[in-house]
């Protein structure tokens, strides 16, 4: 899905992106390492129902692209939510969801700029399973995305080798957790339950990339789905 | 930015600079060849770290140090909620029935975090200060010798801090709760780097960190829906100071809580300015910042001795 709202955001970024491009060439060494693994677009005549269309590769760039992919999904989801609000949405809820959309778009654009030439392409989401006109369906999907995002960041943190990237991931994951708690509040739920937190020790149930990607792929259009065999199992 | 000129300037002022950073000559060499590194985007951060290493603390905290620091924070939080729930049961702190389930779940989480960290830290590794602290709820009308949830632990008169009504006024209780949770989020974030690459310890710390963020967001939501709440108060942190805290009861309270939100108003990450995407307000909200161990302790020492 590509919406006009997304494009407007991008147009507004022409200046900032240009200034960032000064650094883009700096990625040459990393890119060299990655050309064989990241963005390995397979032949067009392969079975596009395969879940391994893009392999994210290995190392920090793979982890950052993993985060970038999840942020793309979240940003696209909330962009759609705000563009076509569910029936009977209150002005307060529309305002809150618009702010969440802004955060997710910022996360997406941040990764896009930081990854520069190492970034995976724009994904095409598949939200066919979500009824955007129904409040419970939309907030339920939002809960799924936020909980999945938190579990994914937590589960991938140890794979990060550069401490600056680790801190950056930490700066984002707590905002995702804040979203998750708010969405749950809007649904009349507590901030967490046994599906996301191990109630015996109070720890979030983190998930590995291998656990996350099948769930994320269910929201990605055929032909754009991801694999991350280089990020462990 | 001209890092190399800056290094020259420092060497002029401090001829021993090169010696101070000599174990990190490779890092300096990296700076000169940054043109071929993606890390250019993070250059200010990288240099700041190098500088701090040269002049500041030279030893990296051990895993036990990190866990003890976390345990200190969790002991404060667990005792805080144990006391609040005990006061609610006694009828001296009026927690609305609809909120009580969430407060009790937070209480359970914080006590579980204490148990978890104590289990990970063997007895020999647990600091003496943490051994001396209990999670027993404080009796009505007292602020113990270990904890002063009025925020006056640095002072001489127990209970005389800016939050003296913490266990009798629900709004004050929520404000202090938010202060602890937001501090916890930032404090764990500041420790993550010390656990880099350690799958078990880092993942556990991250799994506590996000739960603290859920707590913080939920408490902030409860505050936002109270009568007299600050306008546009959100589950995430907007800017810094009282805009971020929504705590304006007294200037003393503001002075105690503003450090919790120091540096939260930044709109650039890793050298990338983000305010042009959806405004500067959203850019401050989209990222939570870390707190150093020292800054986090300085905040917590208002509440624990």
Coordinates of C-alpha atoms in Angstrom, one line a residue:
Chain A
X1 CA 0.0 0.0 0.0
X2 CA 1.3 3.4 -0.9
X3 CA -0.7 6.4 0.3
X4 CA -0.6 10.0 -0.6
X5 CA 0.0 10.8 3.0
X6 CA 3.2 8.8 3.0
X7 CA 4.4 10.6 -0.1
X8 CA 3.6 14.0 1.4
X9 CA 5.8 13.1 4.3
X10 CA 8.6 12.2 2.0
X11 CA 8.3 15.3 -0.1
X12 CA 8.6 17.4 3.0
X13 CA 11.8 15.6 3.7
X14 CA 13.7 16.6 0.5
X15 CA 15.9 19.0 2.3
X16 CA 16.7 16.9 5.3
X17 CA 17.4 13.9 3.1
X18 CA 19.7 15.9 0.9
X19 CA 21.8 17.0 3.9
X20 CA 21.9 13.4 5.0
X21 CA 23.1 12.3 1.6
X22 CA 26.4 13.9 2.4
X23 CA 27.0 10.9 4.5
X24 CA 25.5 8.4 2.2
X25 CA 28.7 7.6 0.4
X26 CA 30.2 6.7 3.7
X27 CA 28.4 3.4 3.6
X28 CA 30.6 2.0 0.9
X29 CA 32.5 -0.5 3.1
X30 CA 29.4 -1.8 4.8
X31 CA 27.6 -2.0 1.5
X32 CA 30.4 -4.1 0.0
X33 CA 29.9 -6.6 2.8
X34 CA 26.2 -6.6 2.2
X35 CA 25.8 -6.8 -1.5
X36 CA 25.8 -10.6 -1.4
X37 CA 23.3 -10.9 1.4
X38 CA 21.1 -7.9 1.9
X39 CA 18.3 -7.1 -0.6
X40 CA 19.1 -10.2 -2.5
X41 CA 16.2 -9.9 -4.9
X42 CA 15.6 -13.3 -6.3
X43 CA 14.8 -14.0 -9.9
X44 CA 11.4 -12.8 -11.0
X45 CA 10.3 -16.2 -12.1
X46 CA 10.7 -17.8 -8.7
X47 CA 7.6 -18.7 -6.7
X48 CA 6.7 -15.3 -5.3
X49 CA 4.6 -16.9 -2.6
X50 CA 8.0 -17.8 -1.1
X51 CA 8.5 -16.1 2.3
X52 CA 12.1 -15.4 1.4
X53 CA 11.9 -12.7 -1.2
X54 CA 14.2 -10.4 0.7
X55 CA 16.8 -11.9 2.9
X56 CA 17.9 -9.2 5.4
X57 CA 21.4 -10.6 5.6
X58 CA 23.6 -10.6 8.6
X59 CA 25.2 -8.2 11.1
X60 CA 24.1 -4.7 12.3
X61 CA 22.8 -3.7 9.0
X62 CA 20.5 -6.7 8.9
X63 CA 19.2 -5.9 12.4
X64 CA 18.6 -2.2 11.4
X65 CA 16.8 -3.3 8.2
X66 CA 14.7 -5.7 10.4
X67 CA 13.7 -2.7 12.5
X68 CA 13.2 -0.6 9.4
X69 CA 10.8 -3.3 7.9
X70 CA 8.7 -3.4 11.1
X71 CA 8.6 0.4 11.3
X72 CA 7.5 0.5 7.6
X73 CA 4.6 -1.8 8.5
X74 CA 3.6 0.2 11.5
X75 CA 3.8 3.5 9.7
X76 CA 1.8 2.2 6.8
X77 CA -0.8 0.8 9.1
X78 CA -1.4 4.0 11.1
X79 CA -1.2 6.1 8.0
X80 CA -4.2 4.1 6.7
X81 CA -6.0 4.3 10.0
X82 CA -5.8 8.1 10.0
X83 CA -6.6 8.3 6.3
X84 CA -9.7 6.2 6.7
X85 CA -10.8 6.4 10.4
X86 CA -13.0 3.7 11.8
X87 CA -16.7 4.4 12.2
X88 CA -17.6 6.5 15.2
X89 CA -14.0 7.4 16.0
X90 CA -13.8 10.1 18.7
X91 CA -11.7 13.2 18.1
X92 CA -9.5 12.2 21.0
X93 CA -8.8 8.8 19.6
X94 CA -8.2 10.2 16.1
X95 CA -5.8 12.7 17.7
X96 CA -3.9 10.0 19.6
X97 CA -3.7 7.7 16.6
X98 CA -2.4 10.5 14.5
X99 CA 0.4 11.2 17.0
X100 CA 1.3 7.5 17.0
X101 CA 1.4 7.6 13.2
X102 CA 3.7 10.5 13.4
X103 CA 6.1 8.6 15.7
X104 CA 6.1 5.6 13.5
X105 CA 6.7 7.6 10.3
X106 CA 9.6 9.3 12.1
X107 CA 11.0 5.9 13.1
X108 CA 10.7 4.7 9.5
X109 CA 12.3 7.8 8.0
X110 CA 15.1 7.7 10.6
X111 CA 16.0 4.1 9.6
X112 CA 15.7 5.0 5.9
X113 CA 18.2 7.8 6.3
X114 CA 20.5 6.1 8.7
X115 CA 20.7 3.0 6.4
X116 CA 21.0 5.1 3.3
X117 CA 22.2 2.8 0.4
X118 CA 22.0 -0.2 2.7
X119 CA 18.3 0.1 3.2
X120 CA 15.9 -2.5 2.0
X121 CA 13.3 -1.2 -0.5
X122 CA 10.0 0.2 0.5
X123 CA 7.8 -2.8 1.4
X124 CA 4.3 -3.2 0.1
X125 CA 2.0 -4.1 3.0
X126 CA -1.0 -6.3 2.8
X127 CA -3.6 -5.2 5.3
X128 CA -6.4 -7.2 3.6
X129 CA -7.1 -9.0 6.9
X130 CA -7.8 -5.7 8.7
X131 CA -11.3 -4.1 8.6
X132 CA -10.3 -0.5 8.8
X133 CA -13.9 0.6 9.4
X134 CA -14.2 -1.3 12.6
X135 CA -12.8 0.1 15.9
X136 CA -12.2 -3.2 17.6
X137 CA -10.5 -4.6 14.5
X138 CA -8.2 -1.5 14.1
X139 CA -7.2 -1.2 17.7
X140 CA -6.8 -5.0 17.9
X141 CA -4.4 -4.8 14.9
X142 CA -2.6 -1.9 16.5
X143 CA -2.2 -3.9 19.7
X144 CA -0.7 -6.8 17.6
X145 CA 1.7 -4.4 15.8
X146 CA 2.9 -2.7 19.0
X147 CA 3.3 -5.9 21.0
X148 CA 5.1 -7.5 18.1
X149 CA 7.4 -4.5 17.7
X150 CA 8.4 -4.5 21.4
X151 CA 9.0 -8.3 21.4
X152 CA 11.0 -8.0 18.2
X153 CA 13.3 -5.1 19.4
X154 CA 13.9 -6.9 22.7
X155 CA 14.7 -10.2 21.0
X156 CA 17.1 -8.6 18.5
X157 CA 19.0 -6.3 20.9
X158 CA 21.8 -8.8 21.7
X159 CA 22.6 -9.2 18.0
X160 CA 23.6 -5.6 17.7
X161 CA 27.4 -5.1 17.7
X162 CA 27.6 -1.3 17.7
X163 CA 26.7 0.1 21.0
X164 CA 25.3 3.3 19.5
X165 CA 22.8 1.3 17.4
X166 CA 21.9 -0.6 20.6
X167 CA 21.1 2.6 22.4
X168 CA 19.1 3.8 19.4
X169 CA 17.1 0.6 19.4
X170 CA 16.5 1.1 23.1
X171 CA 15.3 4.7 22.5
X172 CA 12.7 3.4 20.1
X173 CA 11.5 0.3 21.8
X174 CA 10.3 2.1 24.9
X175 CA 8.2 4.4 22.8
X176 CA 6.7 1.3 21.1
X177 CA 5.9 -0.1 24.6
X178 CA 4.3 3.2 25.5
X179 CA 2.1 2.9 22.4
X180 CA 1.3 -0.7 23.3
X181 CA 0.1 0.3 26.8
X182 CA -2.0 3.2 25.4
X183 CA -3.7 1.1 22.7
X184 CA -4.5 -1.5 25.4
X185 CA -6.0 1.2 27.5
X186 CA -8.2 2.4 24.6
X187 CA -9.4 -1.2 24.4
X188 CA -10.2 -1.3 28.1
X189 CA -7.4 -3.6 28.8
X190 CA -4.5 -3.5 31.3
X191 CA -1.1 -2.4 30.1
X192 CA 0.0 -6.0 29.6
X193 CA -1.2 -9.5 30.0
X194 CA 0.2 -13.0 29.9
X195 CA 0.4 -13.0 26.1
X196 CA 3.2 -10.4 26.2
X197 CA 4.6 -10.5 29.8
X198 CA 5.7 -13.5 31.8
X199 CA 3.7 -12.9 34.9
X200 CA 5.9 -15.1 36.9
X201 CA 8.9 -12.8 36.7
X202 CA 7.6 -9.6 35.2
X203 CA 9.7 -9.8 32.0
X204 CA 8.4 -9.0 28.5
X205 CA 8.3 -12.1 26.3
X206 CA 10.8 -11.2 23.6
X207 CA 10.8 -12.9 20.3
X208 CA 13.5 -13.9 17.9
X209 CA 13.5 -12.7 14.3
X210 CA 12.6 -16.3 13.3
X211 CA 9.5 -16.0 15.5
X212 CA 8.6 -12.5 14.4
X213 CA 9.0 -12.7 10.6
X214 CA 6.2 -15.2 9.9
X215 CA 3.8 -12.9 11.8
X216 CA 5.1 -9.7 10.1
X217 CA 5.1 -11.4 6.7
X218 CA 1.3 -12.0 7.1
X219 CA 1.0 -8.3 6.7
X220 CA 3.4 -8.0 3.7
X221 CA 2.3 -8.4 0.1
X222 CA 3.4 -11.5 -1.7
X223 CA 6.8 -10.9 -3.3
X224 CA 8.0 -8.5 -0.6
X225 CA 8.1 -10.9 2.3
X226 CA 11.2 -11.2 4.4
X227 CA 13.6 -13.8 5.8
X228 CA 16.4 -13.3 8.2
X229 CA 18.3 -16.6 8.2
X230 CA 21.4 -14.6 9.0
X231 CA 20.0 -13.4 12.3
X232 CA 19.9 -16.8 14.0
X233 CA 16.9 -19.0 14.5
Chain B
X1 CA 32.2 19.5 12.5
X2 CA 35.9 19.3 12.4
X3 CA 36.9 16.5 14.7
X4 CA 40.5 16.5 13.8
X5 CA 40.9 20.2 14.5
X6 CA 39.2 19.6 17.8
X7 CA 41.7 16.9 18.7
X8 CA 44.5 19.3 17.8
X9 CA 43.0 21.9 20.0
X10 CA 42.7 19.5 22.9
X11 CA 46.3 18.4 22.4
X12 CA 47.4 22.0 22.6
X13 CA 45.6 22.4 25.9
X14 CA 46.4 19.0 27.2
X15 CA 49.6 17.5 25.8
X16 CA 48.8 14.2 27.4
X17 CA 45.6 13.8 25.5
X18 CA 47.1 11.3 23.1
X19 CA 48.4 9.2 26.0
X20 CA 45.1 9.3 27.7
X21 CA 43.5 7.8 24.7
X22 CA 46.4 5.7 23.5
X23 CA 44.6 2.3 24.1
X24 CA 42.1 3.7 21.6
X25 CA 44.5 4.7 18.9
X26 CA 42.6 2.4 16.6
X27 CA 39.5 4.4 17.3
X28 CA 41.3 7.6 16.4
X29 CA 42.5 6.0 13.3
X30 CA 38.9 5.1 12.6
X31 CA 37.9 8.8 12.8
X32 CA 40.4 9.7 10.1
X33 CA 39.0 7.0 7.8
X34 CA 35.4 7.7 8.7
X35 CA 34.7 8.7 5.2
X36 CA 34.4 5.0 4.5
X37 CA 32.3 4.1 7.5
X38 CA 28.6 4.2 7.9
X39 CA 29.3 5.3 11.4
X40 CA 29.8 8.8 10.2
X41 CA 26.2 9.4 11.0
X42 CA 26.9 8.7 14.7
X43 CA 30.2 10.6 14.8
X44 CA 29.2 13.2 17.5
X45 CA 28.1 10.3 19.7
X46 CA 31.2 8.2 19.0
X47 CA 33.5 11.1 19.8
X48 CA 31.6 12.0 23.0
X49 CA 32.1 8.4 24.1
X50 CA 35.8 8.5 23.4
X51 CA 36.1 11.8 25.2
X52 CA 34.3 10.5 28.2
X53 CA 36.5 7.4 28.3
X54 CA 39.6 9.5 28.2
X55 CA 38.7 11.9 31.0
X56 CA 35.9 10.2 32.9
X57 CA 35.2 6.8 34.3
X58 CA 37.8 4.4 32.9
X59 CA 36.3 1.1 34.0
X60 CA 33.2 -0.3 32.3
X61 CA 30.7 -1.4 34.9
X62 CA 30.5 -5.2 35.4
X63 CA 27.4 -7.2 34.8
X64 CA 27.0 -7.3 38.6
X65 CA 27.3 -3.6 38.8
X66 CA 24.5 -3.2 36.3
X67 CA 22.3 -5.7 38.0
X68 CA 22.9 -4.1 41.4
X69 CA 22.0 -0.7 40.0
X70 CA 18.8 -2.2 38.5
X71 CA 18.0 -3.8 41.8
X72 CA 18.3 -0.5 43.6
X73 CA 15.7 1.0 41.4
X74 CA 13.4 -2.0 41.6
X75 CA 13.6 -2.2 45.4
X76 CA 12.5 1.5 45.5
X77 CA 9.6 0.8 43.1
X78 CA 8.5 -2.4 44.8
X79 CA 8.4 -0.8 48.2
X80 CA 6.6 2.2 46.8
X81 CA 3.8 0.1 45.3
X82 CA 3.7 -2.2 48.3
X83 CA 3.1 0.8 50.5
X84 CA 0.5 2.3 48.2
X85 CA -1.5 -0.9 47.9
X86 CA -1.3 -1.4 51.7
X87 CA -2.6 2.2 52.2
X88 CA -5.4 1.6 49.7
X89 CA -6.4 -1.5 51.6
X90 CA -6.4 0.5 54.8
X91 CA -8.5 3.1 53.2
X92 CA -6.0 6.0 53.6
X93 CA -5.1 6.2 49.9
X94 CA -8.1 6.3 47.7
X95 CA -7.2 4.4 44.5
X96 CA -10.3 4.2 42.2
X97 CA -11.5 0.7 41.8
X98 CA -11.0 0.8 38.0
X99 CA -7.3 1.7 38.5
X100 CA -6.5 -0.6 41.3
X101 CA -6.1 -3.7 39.1
X102 CA -3.4 -1.9 37.0
X103 CA -1.6 -0.6 40.1
X104 CA -1.6 -4.1 41.6
X105 CA -0.2 -5.6 38.4
X106 CA 2.5 -3.0 38.4
X107 CA 3.2 -3.9 42.1
X108 CA 3.5 -7.5 41.1
X109 CA 5.8 -6.7 38.2
X110 CA 8.2 -4.7 40.4
X111 CA 8.3 -7.3 43.1
X112 CA 9.0 -9.9 40.5
X113 CA 11.8 -7.8 39.1
X114 CA 13.3 -7.7 42.6
X115 CA 13.1 -11.4 42.9
X116 CA 14.4 -12.0 39.4
X117 CA 17.4 -9.7 39.9
X118 CA 18.2 -11.2 43.3
X119 CA 18.1 -14.7 41.8
X120 CA 20.4 -13.6 39.1
X121 CA 22.8 -11.9 41.5
X122 CA 24.2 -14.5 43.8
X123 CA 24.3 -13.4 47.4
X124 CA 28.0 -12.7 47.1
X125 CA 27.3 -10.3 44.2
X126 CA 24.5 -8.3 45.8
X127 CA 25.6 -5.0 47.2
X128 CA 25.4 -4.4 50.9
X129 CA 23.1 -1.5 50.4
X130 CA 20.6 -3.6 48.5
X131 CA 20.8 -6.4 51.0
X132 CA 19.9 -3.9 53.7
X133 CA 16.8 -2.7 51.9
X134 CA 13.5 -4.4 52.2
X135 CA 10.3 -4.2 50.2
X136 CA 8.1 -4.1 53.3
X137 CA 5.3 -1.6 53.0
X138 CA 5.9 1.5 55.1
X139 CA 3.6 1.9 58.2
X140 CA 1.1 4.7 57.9
X141 CA 2.5 8.1 58.8
X142 CA 6.1 7.1 58.5
X143 CA 8.9 7.6 56.1
X144 CA 11.5 5.0 57.0
X145 CA 15.2 5.4 57.4
X146 CA 15.7 3.7 54.0
X147 CA 13.0 5.3 51.9
X148 CA 11.4 8.7 51.9
X149 CA 8.8 8.8 49.2
X150 CA 8.0 12.4 50.0
X151 CA 11.3 13.0 48.1
X152 CA 13.3 14.3 51.0
X153 CA 15.8 11.5 51.4
X154 CA 18.6 14.1 50.9
X155 CA 17.2 16.3 53.6
X156 CA 17.1 16.0 57.3
X157 CA 13.4 15.9 58.0
X158 CA 11.7 12.7 57.0
X159 CA 8.5 13.2 55.0
X160 CA 9.1 16.9 54.4
X161 CA 9.7 16.6 50.6
X162 CA 7.6 18.0 47.9
X163 CA 5.5 14.9 47.7
X164 CA 4.5 14.6 51.4
X165 CA 0.9 13.7 50.4
X166 CA 2.1 10.8 48.2
X167 CA 0.2 8.2 50.2
X168 CA -2.9 10.2 50.9
X169 CA -3.5 12.1 47.7
X170 CA -4.0 9.9 44.6
X171 CA -2.9 12.5 42.1
X172 CA 0.3 13.0 44.0
X173 CA 0.8 9.3 44.2
X174 CA 0.3 9.0 40.4
X175 CA 2.8 11.8 39.8
X176 CA 5.5 10.1 41.9
X177 CA 4.7 6.8 40.3
X178 CA 5.2 8.3 36.9
X179 CA 8.5 9.8 38.1
X180 CA 9.8 6.4 39.1
X181 CA 8.6 4.7 35.9
X182 CA 10.0 7.3 33.5
X183 CA 13.2 7.3 35.5
X184 CA 13.3 3.5 35.3
X185 CA 12.8 3.5 31.5
X186 CA 15.7 5.9 31.0
X187 CA 17.9 4.3 33.6
X188 CA 17.7 0.8 32.0
X189 CA 18.3 2.3 28.6
X190 CA 21.5 3.9 29.9
X191 CA 22.7 0.5 31.1
X192 CA 22.0 -1.5 28.0
X193 CA 25.3 -0.7 26.4
X194 CA 27.2 -2.2 29.3
X195 CA 25.5 -5.6 28.5
X196 CA 26.1 -5.4 24.7
X197 CA 26.2 -8.8 23.0
X198 CA 25.3 -10.7 26.2
X199 CA 22.3 -12.5 25.0
X200 CA 20.9 -13.6 28.4
X201 CA 21.6 -10.5 30.5
X202 CA 20.9 -7.9 27.8
X203 CA 17.7 -9.6 26.7
X204 CA 16.5 -9.8 30.3
X205 CA 17.3 -6.2 30.9
X206 CA 15.5 -5.2 27.7
X207 CA 12.5 -7.3 28.8
X208 CA 12.3 -5.4 32.1
X209 CA 12.9 -2.1 30.3
X210 CA 9.9 -2.4 28.1
X211 CA 7.7 -3.4 31.0
X212 CA 8.7 -0.3 32.8
X213 CA 7.8 1.7 29.7
X214 CA 4.4 0.0 29.7
X215 CA 4.0 1.0 33.3
X216 CA 5.0 4.6 32.6
X217 CA 2.6 4.9 29.7
X218 CA -0.3 3.5 31.6
X219 CA 0.4 5.7 34.7
X220 CA 0.6 8.7 32.4
X221 CA -2.7 7.7 30.8
X222 CA -4.3 7.4 34.2
X223 CA -3.0 10.9 35.0
X224 CA -4.2 12.3 31.6
X225 CA -7.8 11.1 32.3
X226 CA -8.0 12.7 35.8
X227 CA -9.8 15.9 36.4
X228 CA -7.5 18.9 36.2
X229 CA -4.9 17.0 34.1
X230 CA -2.5 19.1 32.1
X231 CA -3.8 19.6 28.5
X232 CA -2.6 17.2 25.9
X233 CA -0.8 15.1 28.4
X234 CA 0.3 11.8 26.8
X235 CA 1.6 8.3 27.5
X236 CA 4.8 9.3 25.8
X237 CA 7.3 12.1 26.8
X238 CA 6.8 15.4 25.0
X239 CA 9.8 17.7 25.3
X240 CA 11.4 18.2 28.7
X241 CA 10.7 20.0 32.0
X242 CA 7.1 20.4 33.1
X243 CA 5.9 19.8 29.6
X244 CA 7.3 16.4 29.8
X245 CA 6.4 15.7 33.5
X246 CA 3.1 17.4 33.8
X247 CA 4.2 17.8 37.5
X248 CA 3.7 21.4 38.6
X249 CA 2.4 21.0 42.2
X250 CA 5.2 23.1 43.7
X251 CA 8.5 24.6 42.5
X252 CA 10.2 22.1 44.8
X253 CA 8.4 19.2 43.1
X254 CA 9.4 20.6 39.7
X255 CA 13.0 20.9 40.7
X256 CA 12.9 17.2 41.8
X257 CA 11.3 15.9 38.6
X258 CA 12.8 18.1 35.9
X259 CA 16.1 16.1 35.9
X260 CA 14.0 13.0 35.0
X261 CA 13.3 14.6 31.7
X262 CA 16.6 16.4 31.0
X263 CA 17.7 16.1 27.4
X264 CA 14.3 14.6 26.3
X265 CA 13.6 17.6 24.0
X266 CA 16.2 16.7 21.4
X267 CA 14.9 16.3 17.9
X268 CA 18.0 14.8 16.2
X269 CA 19.2 11.2 16.5
X270 CA 22.6 9.9 15.4
X271 CA 23.2 13.2 13.7
X272 CA 19.9 13.1 11.7
X273 CA 17.6 16.0 12.3
X274 CA 14.0 14.6 12.5
X275 CA 11.9 17.7 13.2
X276 CA 11.1 18.2 9.5
X277 CA 9.1 14.9 9.2
X278 CA 6.2 15.5 11.5
X279 CA 7.2 18.5 13.5
X280 CA 9.6 18.9 16.4
X281 CA 7.1 17.9 19.1
X282 CA 6.6 14.4 17.5
X283 CA 10.4 14.2 17.0
X284 CA 11.0 14.6 20.7
X285 CA 8.3 12.0 21.5
X286 CA 9.4 9.3 19.1
X287 CA 12.6 8.6 21.0
X288 CA 13.2 8.1 24.8
X289 CA 16.6 9.2 25.9
X290 CA 19.0 7.3 28.2
X291 CA 20.1 8.4 31.6
X292 CA 23.6 7.9 32.9
X293 CA 24.0 5.8 36.1
X294 CA 25.1 9.0 38.0
X295 CA 22.1 11.0 36.8
X296 CA 19.6 8.3 37.5
X297 CA 21.0 7.7 41.0
X298 CA 20.9 11.4 41.7
X299 CA 17.2 11.3 40.9
X300 CA 16.6 8.2 43.0
X301 CA 18.5 9.5 45.9
X302 CA 15.6 11.9 46.6
X303 CA 13.7 8.8 47.6
X304 CA 16.2 6.4 49.0
X305 CA 19.2 6.7 51.4

